[in-house]
PDB file of C-alpha atoms in Angstrom:
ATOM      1  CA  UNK N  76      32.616 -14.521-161.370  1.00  0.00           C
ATOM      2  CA  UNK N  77      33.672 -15.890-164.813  1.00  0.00           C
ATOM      3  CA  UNK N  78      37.337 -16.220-164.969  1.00  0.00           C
ATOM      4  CA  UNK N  79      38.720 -17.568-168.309  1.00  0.00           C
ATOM      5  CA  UNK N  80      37.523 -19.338-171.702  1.00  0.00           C
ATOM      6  CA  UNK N  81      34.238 -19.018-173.642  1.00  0.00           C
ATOM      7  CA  UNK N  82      31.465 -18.583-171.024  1.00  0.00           C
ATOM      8  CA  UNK N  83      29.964 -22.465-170.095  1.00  0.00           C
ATOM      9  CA  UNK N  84      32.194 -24.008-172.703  1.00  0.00           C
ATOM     10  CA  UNK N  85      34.993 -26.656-172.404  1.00  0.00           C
ATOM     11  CA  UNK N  86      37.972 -25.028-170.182  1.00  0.00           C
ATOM     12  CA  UNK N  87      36.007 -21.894-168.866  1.00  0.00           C
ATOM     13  CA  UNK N  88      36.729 -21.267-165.516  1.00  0.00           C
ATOM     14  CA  UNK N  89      34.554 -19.361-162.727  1.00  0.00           C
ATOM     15  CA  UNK N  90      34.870 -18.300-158.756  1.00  0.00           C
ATOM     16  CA  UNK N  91      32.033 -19.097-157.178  1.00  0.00           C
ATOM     17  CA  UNK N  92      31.057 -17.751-153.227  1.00  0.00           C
ATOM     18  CA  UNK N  93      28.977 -19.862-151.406  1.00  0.00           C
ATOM     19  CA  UNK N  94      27.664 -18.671-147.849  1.00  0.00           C
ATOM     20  CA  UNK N  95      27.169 -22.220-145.861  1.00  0.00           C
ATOM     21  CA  UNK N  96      26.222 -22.615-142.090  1.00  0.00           C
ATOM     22  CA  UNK N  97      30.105 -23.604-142.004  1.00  0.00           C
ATOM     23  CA  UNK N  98      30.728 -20.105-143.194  1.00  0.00           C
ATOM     24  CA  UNK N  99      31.934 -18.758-146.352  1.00  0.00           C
ATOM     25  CA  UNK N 100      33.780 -21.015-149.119  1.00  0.00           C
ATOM     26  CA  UNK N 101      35.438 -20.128-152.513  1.00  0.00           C
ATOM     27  CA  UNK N 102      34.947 -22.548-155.256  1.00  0.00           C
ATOM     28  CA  UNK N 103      36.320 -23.072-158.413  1.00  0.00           C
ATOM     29  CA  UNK N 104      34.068 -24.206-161.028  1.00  0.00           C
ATOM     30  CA  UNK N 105      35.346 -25.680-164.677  1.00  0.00           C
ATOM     31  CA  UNK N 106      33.121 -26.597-167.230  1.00  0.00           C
ATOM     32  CA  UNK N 107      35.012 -29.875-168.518  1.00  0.00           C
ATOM     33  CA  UNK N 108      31.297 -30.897-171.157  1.00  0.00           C
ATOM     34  CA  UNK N 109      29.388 -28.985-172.591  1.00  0.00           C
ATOM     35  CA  UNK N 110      27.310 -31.353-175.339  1.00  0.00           C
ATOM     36  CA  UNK N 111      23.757 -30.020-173.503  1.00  0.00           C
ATOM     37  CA  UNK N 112      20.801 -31.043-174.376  1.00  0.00           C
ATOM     38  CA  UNK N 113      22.883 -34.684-173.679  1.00  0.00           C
ATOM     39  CA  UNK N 114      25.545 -34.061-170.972  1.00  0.00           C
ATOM     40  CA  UNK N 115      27.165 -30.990-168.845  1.00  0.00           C
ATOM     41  CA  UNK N 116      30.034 -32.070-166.661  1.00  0.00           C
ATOM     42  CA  UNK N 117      31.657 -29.694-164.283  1.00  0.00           C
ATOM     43  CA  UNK N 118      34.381 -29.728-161.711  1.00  0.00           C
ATOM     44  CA  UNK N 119      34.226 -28.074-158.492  1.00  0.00           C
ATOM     45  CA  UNK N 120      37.206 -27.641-156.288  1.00  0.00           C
ATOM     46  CA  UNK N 121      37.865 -26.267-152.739  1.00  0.00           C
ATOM     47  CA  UNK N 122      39.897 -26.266-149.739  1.00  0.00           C
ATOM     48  CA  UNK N 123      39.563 -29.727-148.901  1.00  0.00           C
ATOM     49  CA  UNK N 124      37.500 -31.371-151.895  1.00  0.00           C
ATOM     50  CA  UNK N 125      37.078 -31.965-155.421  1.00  0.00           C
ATOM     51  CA  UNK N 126      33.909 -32.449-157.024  1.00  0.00           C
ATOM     52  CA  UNK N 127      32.414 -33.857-160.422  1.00  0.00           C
ATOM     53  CA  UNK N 128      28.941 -33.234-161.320  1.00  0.00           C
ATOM     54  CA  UNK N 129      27.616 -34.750-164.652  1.00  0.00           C
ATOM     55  CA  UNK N 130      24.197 -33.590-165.437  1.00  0.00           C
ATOM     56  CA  UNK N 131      22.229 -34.975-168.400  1.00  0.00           C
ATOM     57  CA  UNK N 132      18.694 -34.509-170.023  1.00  0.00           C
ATOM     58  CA  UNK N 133      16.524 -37.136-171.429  1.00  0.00           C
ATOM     59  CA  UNK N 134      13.526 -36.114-173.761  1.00  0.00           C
ATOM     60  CA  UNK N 135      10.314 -38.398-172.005  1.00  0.00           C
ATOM     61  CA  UNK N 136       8.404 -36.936-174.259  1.00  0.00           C
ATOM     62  CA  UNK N 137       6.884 -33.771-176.171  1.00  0.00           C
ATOM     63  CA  UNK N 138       6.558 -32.262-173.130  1.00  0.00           C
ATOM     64  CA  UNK N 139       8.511 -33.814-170.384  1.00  0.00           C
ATOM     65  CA  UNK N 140      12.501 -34.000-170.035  1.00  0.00           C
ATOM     66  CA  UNK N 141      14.067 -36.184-167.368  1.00  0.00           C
ATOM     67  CA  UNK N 142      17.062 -34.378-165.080  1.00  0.00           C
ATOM     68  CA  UNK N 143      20.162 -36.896-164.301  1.00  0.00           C
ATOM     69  CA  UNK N 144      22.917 -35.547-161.797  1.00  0.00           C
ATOM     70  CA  UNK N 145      25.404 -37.774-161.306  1.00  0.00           C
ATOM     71  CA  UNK N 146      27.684 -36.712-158.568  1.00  0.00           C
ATOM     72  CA  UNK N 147      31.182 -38.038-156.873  1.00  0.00           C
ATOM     73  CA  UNK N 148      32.866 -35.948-154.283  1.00  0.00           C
ATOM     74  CA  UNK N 149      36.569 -36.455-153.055  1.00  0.00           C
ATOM     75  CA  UNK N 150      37.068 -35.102-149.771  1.00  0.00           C
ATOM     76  CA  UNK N 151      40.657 -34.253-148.210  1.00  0.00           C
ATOM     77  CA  UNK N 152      42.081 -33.593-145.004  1.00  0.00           C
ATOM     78  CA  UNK N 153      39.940 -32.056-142.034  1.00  0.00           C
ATOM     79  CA  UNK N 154      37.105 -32.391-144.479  1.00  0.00           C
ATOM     80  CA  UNK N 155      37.743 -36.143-144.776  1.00  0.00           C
ATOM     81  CA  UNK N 156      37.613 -36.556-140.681  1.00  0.00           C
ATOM     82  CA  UNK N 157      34.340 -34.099-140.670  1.00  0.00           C
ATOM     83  CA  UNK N 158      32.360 -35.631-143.211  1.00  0.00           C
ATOM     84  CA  UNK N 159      29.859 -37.583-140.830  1.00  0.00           C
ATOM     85  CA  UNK N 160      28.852 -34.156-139.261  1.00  0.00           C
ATOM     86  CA  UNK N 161      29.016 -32.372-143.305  1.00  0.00           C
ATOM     87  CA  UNK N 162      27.503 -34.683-144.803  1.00  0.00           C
ATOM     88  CA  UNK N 163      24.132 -33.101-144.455  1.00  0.00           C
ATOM     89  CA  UNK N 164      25.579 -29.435-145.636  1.00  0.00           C
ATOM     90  CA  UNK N 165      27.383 -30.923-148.455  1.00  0.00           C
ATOM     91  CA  UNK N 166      23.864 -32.634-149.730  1.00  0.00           C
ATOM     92  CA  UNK N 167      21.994 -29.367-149.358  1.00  0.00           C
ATOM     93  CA  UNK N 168      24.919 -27.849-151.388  1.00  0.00           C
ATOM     94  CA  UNK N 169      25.006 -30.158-154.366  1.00  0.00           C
ATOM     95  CA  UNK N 170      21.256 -29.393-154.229  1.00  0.00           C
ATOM     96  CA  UNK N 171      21.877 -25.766-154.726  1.00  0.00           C
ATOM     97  CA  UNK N 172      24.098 -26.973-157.509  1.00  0.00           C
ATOM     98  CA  UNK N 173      21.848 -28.823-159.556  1.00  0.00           C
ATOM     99  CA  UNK N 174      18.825 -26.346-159.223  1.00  0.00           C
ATOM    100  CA  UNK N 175      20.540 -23.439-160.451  1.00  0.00           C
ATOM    101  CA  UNK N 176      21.905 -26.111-163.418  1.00  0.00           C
ATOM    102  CA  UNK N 177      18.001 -26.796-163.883  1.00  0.00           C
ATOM    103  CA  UNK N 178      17.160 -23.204-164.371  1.00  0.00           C
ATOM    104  CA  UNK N 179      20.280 -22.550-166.734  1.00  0.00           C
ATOM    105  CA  UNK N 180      19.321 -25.474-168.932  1.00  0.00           C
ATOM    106  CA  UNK N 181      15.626 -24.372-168.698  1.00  0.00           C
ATOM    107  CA  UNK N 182      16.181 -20.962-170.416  1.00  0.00           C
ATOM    108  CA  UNK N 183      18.549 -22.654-173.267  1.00  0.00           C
TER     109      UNK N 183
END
C-alpha cells in the first residue's frame, strides 16, 4: 500500500505484506533511486532487518537487457541468532523481490 511521495520516485514510501513460512511480516519499502533504465535502489525494513536492493539494467543489445540485483541485508536481534535456519526463506524472499522488480521494469 503506497504511503507517501510521488509513486516509485525518490522518498516514496510503501507497506508491503509478505506471507512467509515464518508467518506474516510488514515491510517498509522506500524508493531511495529512481534513474531506471540505469539504477533503482530501494530500502526494505522490518522487525529485525534492514535491506538495500540496487537493481540495474544493461542494454546487451537490440534485443537483450542484462538484470543486476545487488543486495546487502543487515540483520538484528533474534533474526541475527536465526539466520543459519532463515537463510534459505530470506533468499526465496529477495527472489520474490527482484521478479516483481523485473516485471515493473518490463512494462516501463
Amino acid at each position: 500500500k503506497h504511503i507517501s511521495g510521488a509513486f516509485r520516485q525518490p522518498g516514496a514510501v510503501s507497506k508491503v505484506v509478505f506471507d512467509s513460512p515464518a508467518g506474516r511480516m510488514l515491510i517498509t519499502e522506500t524508493v531511495i533511486s529512481n534513474s531506471l533504465p540505469e539504477e533503482y535502489i530501494m530500502r526494505y525494513e522490518g522487525q529485525g532487518y534492514v535491506s538495500y536492493s540496487n537493481y540495474q539494467l544493461e542494454e546487451l543489445d537490440g534485443k537483450n537487457t542484462k538484470f543486476i540485483i545487488n543486495q546487502q541485508v543487515e540483520l538484528k536481534g533474534a533474526l541475527k541468532l536465526a539466520s543459519g535456519l532463515l537463510k534459505g526463506t530470506m533468499t526465496r524472499q529477495l527472489k520474490k523481490s527482484a521478479e516483481s522488480f523485473k516485471r515493473y521494469a518490463e512494462n516501463q
